[in-house]
Tab-separated table of C-alpha atoms and ligand atoms in Angstrom:
chain	number	residue	atom	x	y	z
A	1	MET	CA	-73.666	-30.753	-150.415
A	2	PRO	CA	-72.591	-27.568	-148.559
A	3	ILE	CA	-72.716	-27.622	-144.780
A	4	SER	CA	-76.035	-26.116	-143.716
A	5	LYS	CA	-76.870	-24.302	-140.516
A	6	ALA	CA	-78.956	-27.336	-139.547
A	7	ASP	CA	-75.870	-29.581	-139.941
A	8	ARG	CA	-73.871	-27.264	-137.713
A	9	LEU	CA	-76.559	-27.106	-135.044
A	10	ALA	CA	-77.008	-30.877	-135.231
A	11	LEU	CA	-73.629	-31.402	-133.560
A	12	SER	CA	-75.049	-29.889	-130.358
A	13	ASP	CA	-78.146	-32.080	-130.508
A	14	GLU	CA	-77.880	-35.404	-128.669
A	15	GLU	CA	-80.509	-36.823	-131.001
A	16	THR	CA	-78.018	-36.699	-133.895
A	17	PHE	CA	-75.799	-39.235	-132.129
A	18	GLN	CA	-78.555	-41.703	-131.330
A	19	ASN	CA	-77.990	-43.059	-134.810
A	20	PRO	CA	-74.232	-42.856	-135.471
A	21	SER	CA	-74.683	-42.920	-139.252
A	22	VAL	CA	-76.524	-39.570	-139.113
A	23	ALA	CA	-73.540	-37.956	-137.369
A	24	HIS	CA	-71.069	-39.725	-139.679
A	25	ASP	CA	-72.855	-38.304	-142.702
A	26	ILE	CA	-72.424	-34.739	-141.398
A	27	PHE	CA	-68.777	-35.323	-140.469
A	28	SER	CA	-67.947	-36.882	-143.857
A	29	ARG	CA	-69.284	-33.784	-145.605
A	30	MET	CA	-67.459	-31.491	-143.209
A	31	ARG	CA	-64.135	-33.260	-143.797
A	32	ALA	CA	-64.650	-32.895	-147.538
A	33	GLU	CA	-66.124	-29.378	-147.698
A	34	GLU	CA	-65.217	-27.474	-144.574
A	35	PRO	CA	-62.822	-29.334	-142.284
A	36	LEU	CA	-62.797	-26.445	-139.833
A	37	ALA	CA	-66.465	-25.530	-139.636
A	38	PHE	CA	-67.777	-22.883	-137.290
A	39	CYS	CA	-70.915	-24.198	-135.603
A	40	PRO	CA	-73.466	-22.019	-133.796
A	41	GLU	CA	-74.895	-23.405	-130.582
A	42	PRO	CA	-78.326	-23.347	-128.962
A	43	TRP	CA	-79.005	-22.228	-125.347
A	44	GLY	CA	-76.968	-19.042	-125.671
A	45	GLY	CA	-73.708	-20.803	-126.519
A	46	LYS	CA	-71.150	-18.705	-128.426
A	47	GLY	CA	-70.474	-21.437	-130.982
A	48	PHE	CA	-67.389	-23.552	-131.612
A	49	TRP	CA	-64.989	-24.677	-134.315
A	50	ALA	CA	-65.610	-28.274	-135.349
A	51	ILE	CA	-62.230	-29.907	-135.967
A	52	THR	CA	-62.957	-32.947	-138.086
A	53	LYS	CA	-59.611	-33.984	-139.674
A	54	TYR	CA	-57.120	-36.328	-138.026
A	55	ASP	CA	-54.063	-34.139	-138.678
A	56	ASP	CA	-55.730	-31.007	-137.299
A	57	ILE	CA	-56.682	-32.783	-134.071
A	58	GLU	CA	-53.073	-33.940	-133.705
A	59	THR	CA	-51.841	-30.398	-134.290
A	60	ILE	CA	-54.168	-28.898	-131.676
A	61	SER	CA	-53.502	-31.672	-129.146
A	62	LYS	CA	-49.774	-30.990	-129.399
A	63	LEU	CA	-50.265	-27.327	-128.435
A	64	PRO	CA	-51.662	-27.385	-124.892
A	65	HIS	CA	-50.157	-23.943	-124.237
A	66	LEU	CA	-52.302	-22.486	-127.007
A	67	PHE	CA	-55.344	-24.752	-126.737
A	68	SER	CA	-56.300	-25.018	-123.117
A	69	SER	CA	-58.152	-27.750	-121.220
A	70	ASP	CA	-58.275	-25.637	-118.096
A	71	GLY	CA	-61.571	-25.604	-116.235
A	72	LYS	CA	-61.364	-21.845	-115.846
A	73	HIS	CA	-61.568	-21.394	-119.611
A	74	GLY	CA	-64.374	-23.915	-119.931
A	75	GLY	CA	-62.692	-27.319	-119.595
A	76	ILE	CA	-63.188	-30.276	-121.902
A	77	THR	CA	-66.881	-30.277	-122.779
A	78	LEU	CA	-68.796	-27.802	-124.903
A	79	PRO	CA	-71.754	-26.634	-122.792
A	80	THR	CA	-70.970	-23.836	-120.364
A	81	PRO	CA	-72.829	-23.480	-117.045
A	82	GLU	CA	-74.883	-20.672	-118.655
A	83	MET	CA	-75.956	-22.947	-121.503
A	84	ILE	CA	-76.952	-25.697	-119.084
A	85	ALA	CA	-78.858	-23.190	-116.948
A	86	ASN	CA	-80.695	-21.774	-119.986
A	87	ARG	CA	-81.552	-25.205	-121.254
A	88	ARG	CA	-82.878	-26.548	-117.975
A	89	ASN	CA	-84.439	-23.325	-116.814
A	90	LEU	CA	-82.210	-23.151	-113.754
A	91	THR	CA	-80.132	-20.386	-112.251
A	92	ARG	CA	-76.402	-20.511	-112.749
A	93	ALA	CA	-75.946	-21.125	-108.994
A	94	GLU	CA	-78.229	-24.145	-109.253
A	95	VAL	CA	-76.109	-25.500	-112.097
A	96	GLU	CA	-72.769	-24.912	-110.437
A	97	GLY	CA	-73.787	-26.009	-106.931
A	98	PRO	CA	-72.069	-24.959	-103.703
A	99	ALA	CA	-68.862	-23.021	-104.336
A	100	GLU	CA	-66.763	-25.314	-102.137
A	101	LEU	CA	-67.537	-28.230	-104.430
A	102	ALA	CA	-66.654	-26.479	-107.658
A	103	ASP	CA	-62.992	-27.409	-107.294
A	104	PHE	CA	-63.652	-31.101	-107.091
A	105	GLU	CA	-66.221	-31.479	-109.790
A	106	GLY	CA	-63.866	-32.126	-112.651
A	107	GLY	CA	-62.659	-28.514	-112.572
A	108	ARG	CA	-59.380	-29.312	-110.894
A	109	SER	CA	-58.521	-32.817	-111.992
A	110	MET	CA	-55.604	-33.296	-114.392
A	111	ILE	CA	-57.873	-33.673	-117.403
A	112	SER	CA	-58.890	-30.023	-116.903
A	113	MET	CA	-55.407	-28.601	-116.334
A	114	ASP	CA	-52.683	-27.252	-118.577
A	115	PRO	CA	-48.931	-27.685	-118.304
A	116	PRO	CA	-46.893	-27.171	-116.207
A	117	GLU	CA	-49.511	-27.863	-113.521
A	118	HIS	CA	-50.858	-30.790	-115.509
A	119	ASN	CA	-47.459	-32.497	-115.697
A	120	LYS	CA	-47.137	-32.624	-111.949
A	121	HIS	CA	-50.590	-34.073	-111.411
A	122	ARG	CA	-50.147	-36.636	-114.137
A	123	ARG	CA	-46.836	-37.731	-112.654
A	124	GLN	CA	-48.583	-38.437	-109.359
A	125	VAL	CA	-50.989	-40.922	-110.944
A	126	ALA	CA	-49.007	-42.308	-113.896
A	127	PRO	CA	-46.931	-44.815	-111.868
A	128	GLY	CA	-50.173	-46.707	-111.256
A	129	PHE	CA	-50.468	-47.382	-114.998
A	130	THR	CA	-47.021	-48.635	-115.999
A	131	PRO	CA	-46.922	-51.670	-118.326
A	132	GLN	CA	-45.407	-53.786	-115.532
A	133	ARG	CA	-48.148	-52.872	-113.088
A	134	LEU	CA	-50.887	-53.524	-115.623
A	135	ASP	CA	-49.368	-56.743	-116.953
A	136	ALA	CA	-49.434	-58.006	-113.380
A	137	LEU	CA	-53.221	-57.521	-113.488
A	138	ILE	CA	-53.825	-59.610	-116.604
A	139	ALA	CA	-54.289	-62.903	-114.718
A	140	ARG	CA	-56.829	-61.252	-112.413
A	141	ILE	CA	-58.669	-59.668	-115.333
A	142	ARG	CA	-58.816	-63.075	-116.994
A	143	ASP	CA	-60.152	-64.733	-113.823
A	144	ARG	CA	-62.827	-62.102	-113.479
A	145	ALA	CA	-63.806	-62.339	-117.162
A	146	ASP	CA	-63.959	-66.145	-116.880
A	147	VAL	CA	-66.338	-65.994	-113.932
A	148	LEU	CA	-68.574	-63.454	-115.689
A	149	LEU	CA	-68.679	-65.415	-118.919
A	150	ASP	CA	-69.292	-68.763	-117.181
A	151	GLU	CA	-72.162	-67.180	-115.310
A	152	VAL	CA	-73.934	-65.837	-118.420
A	153	GLY	CA	-73.488	-69.228	-120.079
A	154	LYS	CA	-75.985	-70.638	-117.592
A	155	MET	CA	-78.665	-68.668	-119.408
A	156	GLY	CA	-78.414	-71.071	-122.353
A	157	SER	CA	-80.367	-69.692	-125.264
A	158	ALA	CA	-82.359	-67.166	-123.182
A	159	GLU	CA	-82.085	-63.491	-124.111
A	160	SER	CA	-80.205	-61.201	-121.716
A	161	ASP	CA	-78.581	-57.769	-121.563
A	162	PHE	CA	-74.888	-57.910	-122.457
A	163	VAL	CA	-74.222	-54.422	-121.080
A	164	ALA	CA	-75.502	-55.119	-117.558
A	165	ASP	CA	-74.163	-58.668	-117.321
A	166	VAL	CA	-70.728	-58.323	-118.929
A	167	ALA	CA	-69.643	-54.992	-120.445
A	168	ALA	CA	-70.461	-52.907	-117.363
A	169	GLU	CA	-69.203	-55.486	-114.910
A	170	LEU	CA	-65.623	-56.048	-116.015
A	171	PRO	CA	-64.374	-52.416	-115.880
A	172	ILE	CA	-65.952	-51.807	-112.495
A	173	GLN	CA	-64.584	-55.045	-111.083
A	174	MET	CA	-61.160	-53.978	-112.322
A	175	LEU	CA	-61.561	-50.639	-110.608
A	176	ALA	CA	-62.276	-52.456	-107.340
A	177	GLU	CA	-59.091	-54.500	-107.992
A	178	LEU	CA	-57.017	-51.394	-108.734
A	179	PHE	CA	-58.263	-49.728	-105.546
A	180	ASP	CA	-58.145	-52.986	-103.561
A	181	VAL	CA	-61.629	-52.438	-102.132
A	182	PRO	CA	-64.216	-55.184	-101.496
A	183	GLN	CA	-65.851	-56.255	-104.752
A	184	ALA	CA	-69.265	-55.561	-103.181
A	185	ASP	CA	-68.369	-51.833	-103.188
A	186	ARG	CA	-68.262	-51.839	-106.968
A	187	TYR	CA	-72.037	-51.382	-107.141
A	188	LYS	CA	-71.712	-48.062	-105.345
A	189	LEU	CA	-68.845	-46.960	-107.588
A	190	PHE	CA	-70.896	-47.966	-110.606
A	191	GLU	CA	-73.967	-46.070	-109.476
A	192	TRP	CA	-72.071	-42.879	-108.615
A	193	SER	CA	-70.167	-42.918	-111.861
A	194	ASN	CA	-73.365	-43.432	-113.874
A	195	VAL	CA	-75.158	-40.563	-112.197
A	196	MET	CA	-72.198	-38.215	-112.539
A	197	ILE	CA	-71.701	-38.880	-116.229
A	198	GLY	CA	-75.350	-39.251	-117.166
A	199	GLY	CA	-75.385	-35.866	-118.883
A	200	ASP	CA	-78.668	-35.106	-120.495
A	201	ASP	CA	-80.091	-38.568	-120.479
A	202	PRO	CA	-83.451	-38.235	-118.735
A	203	GLU	CA	-83.347	-41.847	-117.544
A	204	ILE	CA	-80.019	-41.379	-115.802
A	205	ASN	CA	-79.384	-37.841	-114.681
A	206	VAL	CA	-82.700	-37.039	-113.104
A	207	SER	CA	-81.727	-33.886	-111.244
A	208	ARG	CA	-78.891	-31.681	-110.181
A	209	GLU	CA	-79.500	-32.776	-106.578
A	210	GLN	CA	-78.887	-36.380	-107.509
A	211	THR	CA	-75.625	-35.547	-109.234
A	212	MET	CA	-74.515	-33.594	-106.195
A	213	GLY	CA	-75.700	-36.366	-103.883
A	214	ALA	CA	-73.720	-38.954	-105.845
A	215	PHE	CA	-70.663	-36.737	-105.750
A	216	MET	CA	-70.910	-36.212	-101.987
A	217	GLU	CA	-71.224	-39.938	-101.351
A	218	LEU	CA	-68.334	-40.705	-103.669
A	219	ALA	CA	-66.182	-38.078	-101.941
A	220	ALA	CA	-67.023	-39.486	-98.500
A	221	TYR	CA	-66.095	-42.971	-99.707
A	222	ALA	CA	-62.835	-41.693	-101.192
A	223	MET	CA	-61.936	-39.969	-97.932
A	224	GLN	CA	-62.509	-43.110	-95.873
A	225	LEU	CA	-60.167	-44.917	-98.202
A	226	TYR	CA	-57.652	-42.091	-97.938
A	227	GLU	CA	-57.499	-42.419	-94.148
A	228	ALA	CA	-57.328	-46.196	-94.286
A	229	ARG	CA	-54.435	-46.279	-96.773
A	230	LYS	CA	-52.522	-43.549	-94.940
A	231	ALA	CA	-52.774	-45.622	-91.770
A	232	GLU	CA	-52.022	-48.976	-93.412
A	233	PRO	CA	-50.537	-48.735	-96.901
A	234	ARG	CA	-51.019	-51.655	-99.286
A	235	THR	CA	-49.822	-52.147	-102.854
A	236	ASP	CA	-52.933	-50.713	-104.577
A	237	LEU	CA	-53.388	-47.519	-106.589
A	238	ILE	CA	-54.921	-45.584	-103.668
A	239	SER	CA	-51.990	-46.410	-101.374
A	240	MET	CA	-49.698	-45.226	-104.135
A	241	LEU	CA	-51.591	-41.946	-104.532
A	242	VAL	CA	-51.819	-41.057	-100.857
A	243	ASN	CA	-48.282	-42.074	-99.914
A	244	THR	CA	-46.215	-40.913	-102.897
A	245	GLU	CA	-44.457	-37.580	-103.027
A	246	VAL	CA	-43.870	-35.638	-106.241
A	247	ASP	CA	-41.245	-32.891	-106.133
A	248	GLY	CA	-40.929	-33.543	-102.415
A	249	GLU	CA	-44.608	-32.872	-101.750
A	250	PRO	CA	-47.380	-35.338	-100.887
A	251	MET	CA	-50.608	-35.119	-102.845
A	252	SER	CA	-53.075	-32.704	-101.274
A	253	VAL	CA	-56.457	-34.019	-100.186
A	254	ALA	CA	-58.199	-31.893	-102.828
A	255	ASP	CA	-55.936	-33.290	-105.571
A	256	TYR	CA	-56.481	-36.797	-104.298
A	257	LEU	CA	-60.254	-36.384	-104.399
A	258	SER	CA	-60.164	-35.018	-107.928
A	259	ALA	CA	-57.904	-37.838	-109.097
A	260	PHE	CA	-60.195	-40.392	-107.444
A	261	VAL	CA	-63.307	-39.014	-109.138
A	262	LEU	CA	-61.517	-38.855	-112.484
A	263	LEU	CA	-60.340	-42.467	-112.240
A	264	VAL	CA	-63.797	-43.729	-111.348
A	265	VAL	CA	-65.504	-41.776	-114.105
A	266	ALA	CA	-62.921	-41.844	-116.929
A	267	GLY	CA	-62.253	-45.570	-117.060
A	268	ASN	CA	-65.641	-47.002	-116.417
A	269	GLU	CA	-68.132	-45.894	-119.021
A	270	THR	CA	-65.518	-45.655	-121.787
A	271	THR	CA	-64.248	-49.201	-121.372
A	272	ARG	CA	-67.815	-50.507	-121.031
A	273	ASN	CA	-68.700	-48.931	-124.350
A	274	SER	CA	-65.664	-50.268	-126.146
A	275	ILE	CA	-66.657	-53.772	-124.989
A	276	SER	CA	-70.338	-53.545	-125.938
A	277	GLY	CA	-69.630	-51.558	-129.127
A	278	GLY	CA	-66.973	-54.092	-130.109
A	279	LEU	CA	-69.246	-57.066	-129.666
A	280	LEU	CA	-71.957	-55.269	-131.620
A	281	ALA	CA	-69.518	-54.620	-134.487
A	282	LEU	CA	-68.450	-58.275	-134.564
A	283	CYS	CA	-72.076	-59.409	-134.677
A	284	GLN	CA	-72.832	-56.960	-137.476
A	285	HIS	CA	-69.780	-58.168	-139.439
A	286	PRO	CA	-69.840	-61.971	-139.068
A	287	GLU	CA	-67.035	-62.411	-141.622
A	288	GLN	CA	-64.746	-60.370	-139.342
A	289	ARG	CA	-65.718	-62.487	-136.371
A	290	GLN	CA	-64.917	-65.575	-138.435
A	291	LYS	CA	-61.436	-64.174	-139.124
A	292	LEU	CA	-60.842	-63.971	-135.363
A	293	LEU	CA	-62.223	-67.443	-134.774
A	294	ASP	CA	-59.893	-68.789	-137.470
A	295	ASP	CA	-56.903	-66.818	-136.201
A	296	PRO	CA	-57.138	-65.657	-132.548
A	297	GLY	CA	-53.666	-64.137	-133.043
A	298	LEU	CA	-55.518	-61.264	-134.728
A	299	ILE	CA	-57.318	-60.297	-131.507
A	300	PRO	CA	-54.824	-57.566	-130.439
A	301	ASN	CA	-55.262	-56.042	-133.879
A	302	ALA	CA	-59.031	-56.317	-133.547
A	303	VAL	CA	-58.821	-54.392	-130.268
A	304	ASP	CA	-57.270	-51.439	-132.117
A	305	GLU	CA	-59.847	-51.596	-134.867
A	306	ILE	CA	-62.744	-51.831	-132.417
A	307	ILE	CA	-61.580	-48.778	-130.491
A	308	ARG	CA	-61.152	-46.861	-133.770
A	309	TRP	CA	-64.597	-47.980	-134.902
A	310	VAL	CA	-66.411	-47.359	-131.621
A	311	HIS	CA	-64.774	-44.017	-130.597
A	312	PRO	CA	-66.104	-44.287	-127.021
A	313	VAL	CA	-65.361	-40.574	-126.490
A	314	ILE	CA	-66.914	-38.568	-129.316
A	315	TYR	CA	-65.086	-35.265	-128.778
A	316	MET	CA	-62.963	-33.274	-126.368
A	317	ARG	CA	-63.016	-29.500	-126.199
A	318	ARG	CA	-60.210	-26.976	-125.940
A	319	THR	CA	-60.261	-23.158	-125.675
A	320	ALA	CA	-57.855	-21.082	-127.781
A	321	LEU	CA	-55.663	-18.816	-125.666
A	322	GLN	CA	-54.221	-16.926	-128.649
A	323	ASP	CA	-55.169	-16.376	-132.279
A	324	TYR	CA	-54.037	-19.353	-134.314
A	325	ALA	CA	-54.109	-19.839	-138.100
A	326	LEU	CA	-55.050	-23.325	-139.213
A	327	ARG	CA	-55.840	-24.215	-142.845
A	328	ASP	CA	-57.710	-21.206	-144.192
A	329	VAL	CA	-59.193	-19.891	-140.976
A	330	THR	CA	-57.988	-18.002	-137.926
A	331	ILE	CA	-59.172	-19.401	-134.645
A	332	ARG	CA	-59.436	-16.402	-132.328
A	333	ALA	CA	-58.316	-16.228	-128.703
A	334	GLY	CA	-61.255	-17.319	-126.553
A	335	ASP	CA	-62.846	-19.493	-129.259
A	336	LYS	CA	-64.025	-22.970	-128.346
A	337	VAL	CA	-62.781	-25.872	-130.458
A	338	ALA	CA	-64.245	-29.377	-130.454
A	339	MET	CA	-61.922	-32.173	-131.571
A	340	TRP	CA	-64.295	-34.747	-133.023
A	341	TYR	CA	-62.468	-38.064	-132.593
A	342	MET	CA	-65.500	-39.760	-134.121
A	343	SER	CA	-64.776	-37.935	-137.357
A	344	ALA	CA	-60.964	-38.188	-137.298
A	345	ASN	CA	-61.219	-41.968	-136.974
A	346	ARG	CA	-62.979	-42.048	-140.361
A	347	ASP	CA	-60.604	-39.652	-142.113
A	348	GLU	CA	-60.222	-40.822	-145.726
A	349	GLU	CA	-56.742	-39.294	-145.876
A	350	LYS	CA	-55.555	-41.680	-143.164
A	351	TRP	CA	-57.260	-44.926	-144.163
A	352	ALA	CA	-58.222	-46.019	-147.653
A	353	ASP	CA	-61.610	-47.389	-146.607
A	354	PRO	CA	-62.333	-45.954	-143.166
A	355	PHE	CA	-65.970	-47.041	-143.156
A	356	THR	CA	-65.023	-50.702	-143.469
A	357	PHE	CA	-64.695	-52.586	-140.203
A	358	ASP	CA	-61.594	-54.721	-140.702
A	359	VAL	CA	-59.986	-56.592	-137.801
A	360	SER	CA	-56.803	-57.119	-139.795
A	361	ARG	CA	-56.434	-53.423	-140.616
A	362	GLU	CA	-52.975	-51.880	-140.565
A	363	GLY	CA	-52.434	-48.153	-140.502
A	364	PRO	CA	-52.117	-45.147	-138.234
A	365	ARG	CA	-53.191	-45.262	-134.627
A	366	HIS	CA	-56.787	-44.132	-134.054
A	367	LEU	CA	-57.410	-41.017	-131.969
A	368	SER	CA	-59.956	-42.526	-129.562
A	369	PHE	CA	-57.566	-42.141	-126.636
A	370	GLY	CA	-56.774	-38.550	-127.575
A	371	TYR	CA	-53.249	-37.449	-128.366
A	372	GLY	CA	-50.366	-35.498	-126.867
A	373	GLN	CA	-50.434	-33.892	-123.448
A	374	HIS	CA	-53.644	-35.568	-122.228
A	375	LEU	CA	-53.303	-38.925	-123.972
A	376	CYS	CA	-55.509	-41.309	-122.014
A	377	LEU	CA	-53.699	-42.592	-118.951
A	378	GLY	CA	-55.746	-45.785	-118.861
A	379	TRP	CA	-55.457	-46.808	-122.532
A	380	ARG	CA	-53.402	-49.897	-121.825
A	381	LEU	CA	-55.748	-51.064	-119.096
A	382	ALA	CA	-58.741	-50.566	-121.399
A	383	GLU	CA	-57.054	-52.510	-124.191
A	384	ILE	CA	-56.153	-55.401	-121.891
A	385	GLN	CA	-59.742	-55.677	-120.675
A	386	LEU	CA	-61.134	-55.635	-124.192
A	387	ARG	CA	-58.594	-58.207	-125.401
A	388	VAL	CA	-59.190	-60.626	-122.515
A	389	LEU	CA	-62.933	-60.293	-122.904
A	390	LEU	CA	-62.844	-60.917	-126.650
A	391	GLU	CA	-60.682	-64.010	-126.161
A	392	GLY	CA	-63.170	-65.334	-123.613
A	393	VAL	CA	-66.314	-64.561	-125.618
A	394	LEU	CA	-64.968	-65.982	-128.888
A	395	ALA	CA	-63.733	-69.164	-127.228
A	396	ARG	CA	-66.981	-69.799	-125.354
A	397	TYR	CA	-69.721	-68.243	-127.445
A	398	PRO	CA	-68.658	-68.206	-131.098
A	399	THR	CA	-72.274	-67.837	-132.210
A	400	LEU	CA	-73.298	-65.038	-129.827
A	401	GLN	CA	-76.026	-62.950	-131.459
A	402	VAL	CA	-77.383	-59.480	-130.803
A	403	THR	CA	-81.103	-60.173	-130.817
A	404	GLY	CA	-82.657	-56.721	-130.874
A	405	PRO	CA	-81.973	-53.015	-131.196
A	406	VAL	CA	-79.481	-51.430	-128.806
A	407	THR	CA	-80.475	-48.363	-126.782
A	408	ARG	CA	-78.034	-45.462	-126.521
A	409	MET	CA	-77.457	-42.800	-123.922
A	410	ARG	CA	-78.636	-39.364	-125.045
A	411	THR	CA	-75.325	-37.550	-125.339
A	412	ASN	CA	-73.033	-36.118	-127.988
A	413	PHE	CA	-69.996	-36.664	-125.746
A	414	LEU	CA	-69.849	-40.430	-125.228
A	415	ASN	CA	-70.782	-43.214	-127.605
A	416	SER	CA	-72.654	-45.047	-124.938
A	417	ILE	CA	-74.769	-48.171	-125.325
A	418	LYS	CA	-77.234	-48.531	-122.462
A	419	THR	CA	-78.695	-51.936	-123.307
A	420	MET	CA	-77.865	-54.626	-125.867
A	421	PRO	CA	-79.961	-57.804	-125.884
A	422	VAL	CA	-77.982	-60.932	-126.770
A	423	ARG	CA	-78.310	-64.686	-126.941
A	424	TYR	CA	-75.112	-66.546	-126.048
A	425	ALA	CA	-75.991	-69.956	-127.461
A	426	ALA	CA	-77.506	-70.471	-130.882
B	1	LIG	C1	-61.706	-47.474	-124.224
B	1	LIG	C2	-61.575	-46.835	-123.059
B	1	LIG	C3	-61.109	-45.407	-122.917
B	1	LIG	C4	-61.202	-44.361	-123.798
B	1	LIG	C5	-61.776	-44.357	-125.213
B	1	LIG	C6	-60.618	-43.202	-123.150
B	1	LIG	C7	-60.497	-41.956	-123.747
B	1	LIG	C8	-59.796	-40.889	-123.206
B	1	LIG	C9	-59.522	-39.648	-123.889
B	1	LIG	C10	-60.000	-39.285	-125.280
B	1	LIG	C11	-58.768	-38.878	-123.061
B	1	LIG	C12	-58.137	-37.541	-123.412
B	1	LIG	C13	-58.793	-36.338	-122.826
B	1	LIG	C14	-58.307	-35.024	-123.430
B	1	LIG	O1	-57.485	-34.979	-124.321
B	1	LIG	O2	-58.836	-33.986	-122.984
B	1	LIG	C15	-58.609	-39.631	-121.838
B	1	LIG	C16	-57.934	-39.174	-120.713
B	1	LIG	C17	-57.838	-39.882	-119.543
B	1	LIG	N1	-58.263	-41.181	-119.308
B	1	LIG	FE1	-59.128	-42.397	-120.627
B	1	LIG	N2	-60.214	-43.571	-121.894
B	1	LIG	C18	-60.483	-44.901	-121.713
B	1	LIG	C19	-60.207	-45.670	-120.590
B	1	LIG	C20	-59.602	-45.204	-119.443
B	1	LIG	C21	-59.318	-45.989	-118.268
B	1	LIG	C22	-59.565	-47.499	-118.131
B	1	LIG	C23	-58.785	-45.133	-117.335
B	1	LIG	C24	-58.323	-45.414	-115.932
B	1	LIG	C25	-58.827	-46.294	-115.115
B	1	LIG	C26	-58.714	-43.826	-117.950
B	1	LIG	C27	-58.207	-42.691	-117.351
B	1	LIG	C28	-57.965	-41.497	-117.997
B	1	LIG	C29	-57.341	-40.357	-117.351
B	1	LIG	C30	-56.855	-40.280	-115.902
B	1	LIG	C31	-57.264	-39.337	-118.320
B	1	LIG	C32	-56.699	-37.915	-118.150
B	1	LIG	C33	-55.295	-37.867	-118.693
B	1	LIG	C34	-54.706	-36.471	-118.674
B	1	LIG	O3	-55.423	-35.476	-118.557
B	1	LIG	O4	-53.476	-36.377	-118.775
B	1	LIG	N3	-59.213	-43.902	-119.230
B	1	LIG	N4	-59.220	-40.860	-121.950
């Protein structure tokens, strides 16, 4: 079936992603018929190229000089401030907020920078994510997962929400560990991160004022921590950020704030969704769960498959800086491109049966963590958390069941499960 205008517009409609199979159907047809499909946008958007094939996303991700992430060209998400203003009936100033905050609000963090600037900023944060540093956290992650899982076990056969009790808790507890802040502060971090990433979900992102309020509180918290770790350095990630020099220069306060916000936002929701989405997949495919129960040695493999399957980040955007010929089209300078990881992870040219969930799957690495210049900095930490959690759940609750429909956040950017009712004991 040719790709209709409705299909193209559907990619900008959050409703399409409420039921992942609806979006998968469009992407499957695009990969087959029109792998680089130009999609018009509502709300005055200029449209974008939908990149749906694995190899094309790799190609674009390897060319950060041609395909920019820079905030000044539009950054990493599709809607522009004008589109958001048109949609919500606001002025552009209301959407963008006070000018002095524009720098901090994602615009200037490494994820929205191009090389060579990006390289420097990434080098400031990357030492916090070395394998040695993260391996040293495994015992603490396991302790935290054990406490969480023991606690939910007390509910016996009562129904409860897996997202609130487990999937949301572990990543935010780990963030508190990484920052070496009191665990009680995690609730604030959780709340701020939720509000800031809530996008168009009416239940979460109620108003622009709330987003700004959350950002201001988060920034104030980050600054307190900055002063404290300057005065008395410890061994945590914040101490590392505020006391390390790159190219002979300390990190500026503005860069520190942007890095702080990025770390809180980037690692929280994404890891939560890989945990809840993974458990959902195992419950929907009991024979795959049985494979893991029979052979727990397969769990690291299952982690890869879950992150391929769940694609916690649905797309990332780039902006072409020059004309570029790809397949049979020319992407023009200034065009927006959306790299749909959700689609690339089901590319039939990469996996023989991409729509089968198979915990023993071998094959190419999924693209859920992106690729190239901006490859996710926290991928190893996310994988460790998912692995430890799976080990704990399978050992304690081999018959865990999802007992009702899951609810999803209204967004086409993150594959986000808001609630997932479960019963731990049969
Ligand atoms: C399953 C969980 C996760 C997924 C699916 C995920 C996904 C991604 C993706 C797709 C990108 C690439 C952005 C681009 O190309 O524009 C990215 C970047 C990034 N992620 Fe993750 N992420 C996860 C967990 C984490 C965690 C736990 C942290 C840290 C605590 C983290 C920190 C970052 C940072 C700092 C970047 C920016 C890297 C750069 O621009 O060089 N992520 N992530």
